[in-house]
Coordinates of C-alpha atoms in Angstrom, one line a residue:
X1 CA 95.6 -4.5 115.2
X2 CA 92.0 -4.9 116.5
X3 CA 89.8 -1.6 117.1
X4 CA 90.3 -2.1 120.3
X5 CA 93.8 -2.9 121.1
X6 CA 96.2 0.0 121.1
X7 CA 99.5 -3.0 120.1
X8 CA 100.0 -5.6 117.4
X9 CA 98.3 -8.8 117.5
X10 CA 101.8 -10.3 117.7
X11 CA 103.4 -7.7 120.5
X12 CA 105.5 -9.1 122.9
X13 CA 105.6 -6.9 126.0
X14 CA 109.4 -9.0 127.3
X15 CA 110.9 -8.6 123.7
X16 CA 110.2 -4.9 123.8
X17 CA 111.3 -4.5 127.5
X18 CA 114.5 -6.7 126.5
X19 CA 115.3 -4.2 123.7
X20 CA 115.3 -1.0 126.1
X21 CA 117.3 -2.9 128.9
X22 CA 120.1 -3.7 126.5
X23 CA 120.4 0.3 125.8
X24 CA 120.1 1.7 129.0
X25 CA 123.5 3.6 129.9
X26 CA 124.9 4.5 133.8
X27 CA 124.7 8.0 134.7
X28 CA 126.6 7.5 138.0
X29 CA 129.9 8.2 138.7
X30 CA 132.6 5.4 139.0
X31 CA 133.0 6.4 142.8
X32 CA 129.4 5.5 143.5
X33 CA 128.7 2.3 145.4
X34 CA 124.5 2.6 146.1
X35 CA 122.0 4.8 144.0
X36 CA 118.8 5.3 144.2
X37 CA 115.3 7.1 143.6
X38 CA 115.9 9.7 140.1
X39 CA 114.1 12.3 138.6
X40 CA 114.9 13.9 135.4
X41 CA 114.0 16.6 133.0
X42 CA 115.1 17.1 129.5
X43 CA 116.1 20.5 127.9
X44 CA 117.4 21.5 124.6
X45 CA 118.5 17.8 123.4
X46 CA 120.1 16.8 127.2
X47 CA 118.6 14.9 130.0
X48 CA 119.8 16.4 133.7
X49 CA 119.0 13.5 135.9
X50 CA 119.2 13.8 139.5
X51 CA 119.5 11.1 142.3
X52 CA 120.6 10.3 145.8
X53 CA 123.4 8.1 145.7
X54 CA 126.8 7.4 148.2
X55 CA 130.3 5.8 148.0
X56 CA 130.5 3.4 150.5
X57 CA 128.3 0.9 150.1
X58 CA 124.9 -0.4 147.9
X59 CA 121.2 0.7 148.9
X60 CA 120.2 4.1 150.4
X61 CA 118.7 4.9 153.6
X62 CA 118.1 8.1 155.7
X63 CA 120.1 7.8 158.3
X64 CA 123.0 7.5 156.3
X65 CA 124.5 10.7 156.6
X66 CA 126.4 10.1 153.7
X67 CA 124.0 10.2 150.8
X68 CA 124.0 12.9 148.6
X69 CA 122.0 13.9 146.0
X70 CA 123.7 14.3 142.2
X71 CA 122.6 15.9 138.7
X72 CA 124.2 14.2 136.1
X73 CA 123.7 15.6 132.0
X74 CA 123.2 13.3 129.6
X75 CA 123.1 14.5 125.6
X76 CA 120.7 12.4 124.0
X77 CA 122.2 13.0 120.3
X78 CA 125.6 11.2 121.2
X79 CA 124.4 9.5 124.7
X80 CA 127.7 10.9 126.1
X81 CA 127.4 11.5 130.1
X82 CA 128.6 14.6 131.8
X83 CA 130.5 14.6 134.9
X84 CA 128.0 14.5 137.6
X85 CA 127.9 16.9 140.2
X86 CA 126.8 16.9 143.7
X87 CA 124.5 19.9 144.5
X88 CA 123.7 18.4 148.3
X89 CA 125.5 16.8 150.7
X90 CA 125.7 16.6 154.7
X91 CA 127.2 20.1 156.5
X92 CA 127.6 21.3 152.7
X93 CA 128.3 24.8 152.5
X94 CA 126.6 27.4 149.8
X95 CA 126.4 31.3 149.5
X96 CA 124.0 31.6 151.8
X97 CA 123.6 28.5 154.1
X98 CA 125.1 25.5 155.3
X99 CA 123.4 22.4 155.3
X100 CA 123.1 20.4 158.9
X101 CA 124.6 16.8 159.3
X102 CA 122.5 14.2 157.7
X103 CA 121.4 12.2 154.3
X104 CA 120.4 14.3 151.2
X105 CA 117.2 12.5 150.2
X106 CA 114.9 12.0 147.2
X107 CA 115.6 14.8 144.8
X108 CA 112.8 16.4 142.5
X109 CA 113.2 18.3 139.4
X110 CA 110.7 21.0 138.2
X111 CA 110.9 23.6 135.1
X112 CA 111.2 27.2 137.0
X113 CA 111.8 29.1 133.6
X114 CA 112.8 28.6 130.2
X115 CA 116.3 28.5 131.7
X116 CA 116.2 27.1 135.0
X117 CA 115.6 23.8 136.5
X118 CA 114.7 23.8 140.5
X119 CA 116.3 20.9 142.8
X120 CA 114.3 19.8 145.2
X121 CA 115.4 17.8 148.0
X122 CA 115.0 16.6 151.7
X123 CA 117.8 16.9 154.5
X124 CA 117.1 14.4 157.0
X125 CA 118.9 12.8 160.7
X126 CA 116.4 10.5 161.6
X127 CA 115.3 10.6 165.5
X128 CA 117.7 13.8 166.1
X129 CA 115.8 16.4 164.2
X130 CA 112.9 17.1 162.3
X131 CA 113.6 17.0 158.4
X132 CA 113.5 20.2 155.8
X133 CA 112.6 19.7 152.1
X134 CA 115.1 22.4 150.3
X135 CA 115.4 23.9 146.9
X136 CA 118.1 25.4 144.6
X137 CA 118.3 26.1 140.9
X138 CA 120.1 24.9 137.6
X139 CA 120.7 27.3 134.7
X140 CA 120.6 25.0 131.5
X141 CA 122.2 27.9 129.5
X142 CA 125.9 27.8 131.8
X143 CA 125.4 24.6 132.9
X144 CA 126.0 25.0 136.5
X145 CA 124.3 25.2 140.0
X146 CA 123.6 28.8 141.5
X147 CA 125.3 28.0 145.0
X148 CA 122.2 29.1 147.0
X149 CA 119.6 26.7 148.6
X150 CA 115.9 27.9 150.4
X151 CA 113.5 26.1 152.3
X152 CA 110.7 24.8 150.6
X153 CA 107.1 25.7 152.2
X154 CA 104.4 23.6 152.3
X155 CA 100.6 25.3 152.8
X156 CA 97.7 23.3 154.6
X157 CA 93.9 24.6 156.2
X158 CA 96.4 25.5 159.5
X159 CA 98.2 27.8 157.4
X160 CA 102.1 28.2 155.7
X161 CA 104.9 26.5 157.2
X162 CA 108.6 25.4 156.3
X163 CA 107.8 21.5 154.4
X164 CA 108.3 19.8 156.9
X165 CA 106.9 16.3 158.1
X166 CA 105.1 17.7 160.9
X167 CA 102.8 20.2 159.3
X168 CA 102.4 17.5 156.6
X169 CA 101.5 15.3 159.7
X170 CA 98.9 17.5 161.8
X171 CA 96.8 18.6 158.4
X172 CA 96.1 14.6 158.5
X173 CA 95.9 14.0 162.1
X174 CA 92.9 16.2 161.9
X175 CA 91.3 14.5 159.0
X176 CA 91.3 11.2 160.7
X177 CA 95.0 10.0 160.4
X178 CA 95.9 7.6 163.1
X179 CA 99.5 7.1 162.1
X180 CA 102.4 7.5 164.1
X181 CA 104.2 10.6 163.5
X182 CA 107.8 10.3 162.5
X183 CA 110.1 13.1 162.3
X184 CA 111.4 12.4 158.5
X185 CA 110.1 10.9 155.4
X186 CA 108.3 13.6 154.1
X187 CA 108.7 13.9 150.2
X188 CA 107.8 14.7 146.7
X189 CA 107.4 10.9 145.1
X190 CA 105.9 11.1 142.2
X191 CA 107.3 13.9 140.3
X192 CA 106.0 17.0 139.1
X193 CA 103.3 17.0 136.5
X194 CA 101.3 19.7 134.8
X195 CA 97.2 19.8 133.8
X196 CA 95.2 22.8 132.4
X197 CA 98.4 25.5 133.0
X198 CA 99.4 24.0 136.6
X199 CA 101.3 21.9 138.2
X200 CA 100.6 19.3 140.9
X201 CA 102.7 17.0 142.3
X202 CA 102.4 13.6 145.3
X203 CA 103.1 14.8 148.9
X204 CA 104.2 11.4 150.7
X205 CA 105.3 10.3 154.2
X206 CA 106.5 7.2 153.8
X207 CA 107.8 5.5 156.7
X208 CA 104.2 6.3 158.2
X209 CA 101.9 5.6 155.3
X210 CA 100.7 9.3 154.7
X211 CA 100.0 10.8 150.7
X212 CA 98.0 13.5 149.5
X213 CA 97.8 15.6 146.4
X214 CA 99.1 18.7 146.3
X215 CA 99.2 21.7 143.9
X216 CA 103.0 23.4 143.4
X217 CA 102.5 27.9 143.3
X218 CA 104.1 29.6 140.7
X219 CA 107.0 30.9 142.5
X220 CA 107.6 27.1 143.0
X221 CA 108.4 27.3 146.4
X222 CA 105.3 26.2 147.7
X223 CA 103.4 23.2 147.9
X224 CA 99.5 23.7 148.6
X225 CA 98.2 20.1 150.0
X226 CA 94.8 19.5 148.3
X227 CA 92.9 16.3 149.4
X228 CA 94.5 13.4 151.8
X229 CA 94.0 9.8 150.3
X230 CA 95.0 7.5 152.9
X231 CA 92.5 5.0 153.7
X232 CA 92.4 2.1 154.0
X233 CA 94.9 2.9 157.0
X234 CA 95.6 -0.9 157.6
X235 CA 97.1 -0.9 153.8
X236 CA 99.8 1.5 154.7
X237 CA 99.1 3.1 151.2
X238 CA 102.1 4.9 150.3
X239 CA 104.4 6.3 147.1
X240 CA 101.8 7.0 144.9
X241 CA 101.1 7.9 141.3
X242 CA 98.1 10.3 140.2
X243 CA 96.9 11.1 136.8
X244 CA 93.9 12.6 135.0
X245 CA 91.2 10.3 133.6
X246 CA 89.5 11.7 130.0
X247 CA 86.4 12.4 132.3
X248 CA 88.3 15.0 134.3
X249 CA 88.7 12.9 137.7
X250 CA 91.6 12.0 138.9
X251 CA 93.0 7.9 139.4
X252 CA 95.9 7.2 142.5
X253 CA 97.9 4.1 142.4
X254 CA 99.4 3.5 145.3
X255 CA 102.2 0.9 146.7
X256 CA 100.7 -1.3 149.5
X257 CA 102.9 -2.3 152.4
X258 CA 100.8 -4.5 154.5
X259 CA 98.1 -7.1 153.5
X260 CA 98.8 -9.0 150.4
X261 CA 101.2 -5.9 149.4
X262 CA 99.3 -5.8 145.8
X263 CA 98.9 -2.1 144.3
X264 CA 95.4 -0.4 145.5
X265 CA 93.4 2.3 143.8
X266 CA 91.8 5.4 144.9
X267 CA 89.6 7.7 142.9
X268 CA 88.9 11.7 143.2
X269 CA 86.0 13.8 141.1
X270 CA 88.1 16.8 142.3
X271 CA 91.4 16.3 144.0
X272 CA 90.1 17.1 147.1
X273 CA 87.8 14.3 148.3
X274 CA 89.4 11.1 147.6
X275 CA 87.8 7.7 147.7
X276 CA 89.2 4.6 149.5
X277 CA 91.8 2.7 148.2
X278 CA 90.7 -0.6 146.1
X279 CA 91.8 -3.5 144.0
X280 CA 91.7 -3.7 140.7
X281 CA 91.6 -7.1 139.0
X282 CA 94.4 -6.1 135.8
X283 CA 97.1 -5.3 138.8
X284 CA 98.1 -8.8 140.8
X285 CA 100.7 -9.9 142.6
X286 CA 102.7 -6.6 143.0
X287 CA 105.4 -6.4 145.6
X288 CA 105.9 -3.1 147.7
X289 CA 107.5 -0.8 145.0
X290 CA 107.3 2.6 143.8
X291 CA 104.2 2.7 140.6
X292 CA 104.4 5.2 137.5
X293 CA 101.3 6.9 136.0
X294 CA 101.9 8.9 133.0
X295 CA 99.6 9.8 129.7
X296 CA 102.2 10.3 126.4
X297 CA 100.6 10.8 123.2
X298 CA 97.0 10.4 124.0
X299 CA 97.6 7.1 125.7
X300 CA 98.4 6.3 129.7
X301 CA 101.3 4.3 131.0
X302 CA 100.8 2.5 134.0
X303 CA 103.5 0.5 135.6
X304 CA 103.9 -1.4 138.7
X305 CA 106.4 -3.8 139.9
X306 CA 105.7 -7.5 139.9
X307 CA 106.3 -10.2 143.1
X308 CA 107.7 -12.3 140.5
X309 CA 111.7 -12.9 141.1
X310 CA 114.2 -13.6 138.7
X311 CA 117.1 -15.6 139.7
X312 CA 115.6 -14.2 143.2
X313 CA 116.9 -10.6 142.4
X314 CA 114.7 -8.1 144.1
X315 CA 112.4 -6.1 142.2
X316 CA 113.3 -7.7 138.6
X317 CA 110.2 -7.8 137.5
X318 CA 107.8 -4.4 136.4
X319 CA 105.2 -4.2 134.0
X320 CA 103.5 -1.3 131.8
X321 CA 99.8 -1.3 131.0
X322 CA 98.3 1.1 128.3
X323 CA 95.2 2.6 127.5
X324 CA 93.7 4.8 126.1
X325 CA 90.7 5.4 128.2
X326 CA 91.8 4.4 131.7
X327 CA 89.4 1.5 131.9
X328 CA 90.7 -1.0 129.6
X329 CA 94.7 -2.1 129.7
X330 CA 96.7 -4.4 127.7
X331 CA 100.2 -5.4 128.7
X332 CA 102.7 -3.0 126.5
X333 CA 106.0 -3.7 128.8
X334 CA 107.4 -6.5 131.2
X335 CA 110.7 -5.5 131.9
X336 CA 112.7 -9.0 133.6
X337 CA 115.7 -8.4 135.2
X338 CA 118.0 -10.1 137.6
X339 CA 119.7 -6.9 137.6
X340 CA 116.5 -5.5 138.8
X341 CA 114.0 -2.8 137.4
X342 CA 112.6 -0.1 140.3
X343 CA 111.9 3.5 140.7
X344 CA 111.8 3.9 137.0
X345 CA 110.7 7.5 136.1
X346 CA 109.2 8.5 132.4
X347 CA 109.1 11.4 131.0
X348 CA 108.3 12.2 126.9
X349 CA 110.8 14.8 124.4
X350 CA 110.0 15.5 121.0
X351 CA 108.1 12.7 120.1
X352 CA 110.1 10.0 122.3
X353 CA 109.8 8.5 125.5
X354 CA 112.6 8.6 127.8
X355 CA 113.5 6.6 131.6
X356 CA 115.8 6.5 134.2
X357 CA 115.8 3.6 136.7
X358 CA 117.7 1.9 139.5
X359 CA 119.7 -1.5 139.0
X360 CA 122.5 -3.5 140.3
X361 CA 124.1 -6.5 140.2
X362 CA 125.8 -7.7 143.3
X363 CA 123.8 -6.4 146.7
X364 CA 120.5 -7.7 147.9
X365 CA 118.8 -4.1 147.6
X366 CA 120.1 -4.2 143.8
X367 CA 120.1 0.0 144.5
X368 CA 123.9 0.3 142.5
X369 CA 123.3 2.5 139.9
X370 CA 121.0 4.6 137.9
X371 CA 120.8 3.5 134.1
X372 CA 119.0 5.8 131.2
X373 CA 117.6 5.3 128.0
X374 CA 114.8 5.4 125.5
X375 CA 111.9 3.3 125.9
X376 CA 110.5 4.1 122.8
X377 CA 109.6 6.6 119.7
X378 CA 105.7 7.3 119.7
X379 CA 105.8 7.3 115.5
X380 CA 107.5 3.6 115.6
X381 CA 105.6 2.9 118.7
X382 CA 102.4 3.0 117.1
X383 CA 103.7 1.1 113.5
X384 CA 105.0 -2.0 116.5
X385 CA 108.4 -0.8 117.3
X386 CA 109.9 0.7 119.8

């Protein structure tokens, strides 16, 4: 291993993404037919994994009013999955509310205490109303839903409104947005992550091409939009992932869906005033997907999903770069696929690295199932294993 290089001279980044695929295990339940898009935490030795899935056919889309959004549990010690459970549904009824007609969408998951997880996620009837990001919480010690959902809020220069897309919209509009406004689309992509005590998280429209970065209050009911990063417009920059360089500034990638639909960069000093979007020469070829940003152990993870098809699956080809610095990236994963590898979400547990991602096998969206795993164990990540 040079001084330079954080992997073995003789690393193999498909070798080590062949070894995670062939241990990845369905959280979905055997009624599911299309699954997308998860987010998970994990607590006291068990993963709670939440996704928008449906049983009728593969794929996802919003104005299918009958996705739903599930929480499965999975126990990492014996890799045994929990009966998943739907916590939102179209017209569902809870204590206090009943949800209107249309697709539960996008589910996030955020630590609210050392004993509850909180749910977020949209309700949406594209073209018939405007959509609502909600909220409701797990408690990890009984293992079960309180029945009661609340509108999430979302805070902007015009002032404190229900998160909607909007007040999301208008906050932009006056920054120079040109977009069309749509009345759905409005969501947390990226996933919550924390820096210096708080916690931020991606605010993204996407059927428009509309992101910013936004902080979450401490109530977490409230997201507080910080700094638009949008241009160029003709990109249609969308989905993004943000994380902290060593310097203290801040690094977007974001999915392109125009152009050459390669990843584009954007830069922040502050996380307010964001630079334009720009190429940067370790990223090419990427195809329209959703990126991941994270730092684990000192070290970033960047991945982005390649053009590249195998056996002209869809997305079944994604790539992690590491480094240590932000600057300088060597290839760490290539994950190939036929049974495709998108929306995969990372998130670190007592030393280990865990992901959840979308596959399938038979449709064109591949969008079947979500599948979970390890990727790897930072103590025999850094000796060359994984």
């Amino acid at each position: 291993m040079t001084l330079k290089s954080l992997l073995p001279s003789n690393w193999d980044p498909k070798q080590a993404g062949d070894r995670v695929l062939a241990k990845l295990v369905n959280v979905c339940g055997p009624a599911v037919k299309g699954a997308h898009d998860s987010d998970f935490l994990i607590v006291g030795g068990n993963a709670y994994v939440v996704y928008m899935a449906n049983d009728i056919q593969p794929g996802e889309a919003a104005s299918w009013p009958f996705v739903y959004t599930a929480l499965s549990r999975v126990n990492l010690a014996s890799g045994r999955v929990e009966r998943p459970v739907i916590f939102a549904a179209s017209g569902m009824t809870y204590e206090n509310e009943r949800l209107p007609e249309g697709a539960c969408f996008v589910p996030r998951l955020v630590r609210k205490d050392e004993h509850t997880l909180r749910c977020f996620f949209a309700s949406e009837n594209p073209d018939v109303r405007e959509s609502q990001m909600w909220h409701l919480d797990y408690d990890v010690s009984s293992q079960a839903f309180r029945w009661r959902i609340h509108r999430a809020e979302i805070e902007t220069a015009e002032g404190v409104f229900p998160m909607q897309p909007r007040h999301f919209y208008r906050q932009a509009l006056a920054r120079g947005f040109t977009g069309k406004q749509r009345q759905y689309g409005l969501y947390m992509i990226d996933g919550f992550k924390e820096f210096d005590g708080r916690t931020y998280g991606v605010l993204n429209n996407y059927p428009i091409g509309q992101t910013a970065w936004a902080s979450l209050n401490d109530e977490r009911t409230r997201l507080t939009v910080l700094g638009n990063f949008f241009q160029p417009q003709e990109a249609k920059l969308t989905e993004s992932a943000v994380n902290r360089l060593p310097d203290g500034s801040w690094l977007a990638i974001s999915r392109q869906e125009n152009r050459d639909c390669n990843y584009m960069f954007a830069r922040s000093p502050d996380g307010i005033t964001w630079e334009p979007h720009a190429y940067s020469p370790f990223v090419q070829k990427g195809a329209a997907s959703k990126p991941t940003f994270d730092r684990f152990g000192g070290v970033y993870y960047l991945g982005w999903q390649e053009s590249t098809r195998i056996e002209g699956a869809f997305r079944s080809v994604f790539n992690i770069e590491v480094s240590r610095d932000g600057v300088d990236w060597e290839r760490k994963y290539r994950f190939e696929t036929s049974r495709s590898f998108q929306y995969p979400v990372f998130r670190d547990y007592e030393g280990a690295v865990y992901l959840s991602v979308t596959q399938g096998d038979i449709s064109d969206s591949r969008k079947e199932r979500i599948m979970f795993g390890l990727l790897e164990n930072h103590a025999a990540s850094e000796s060359g294993g994984v």
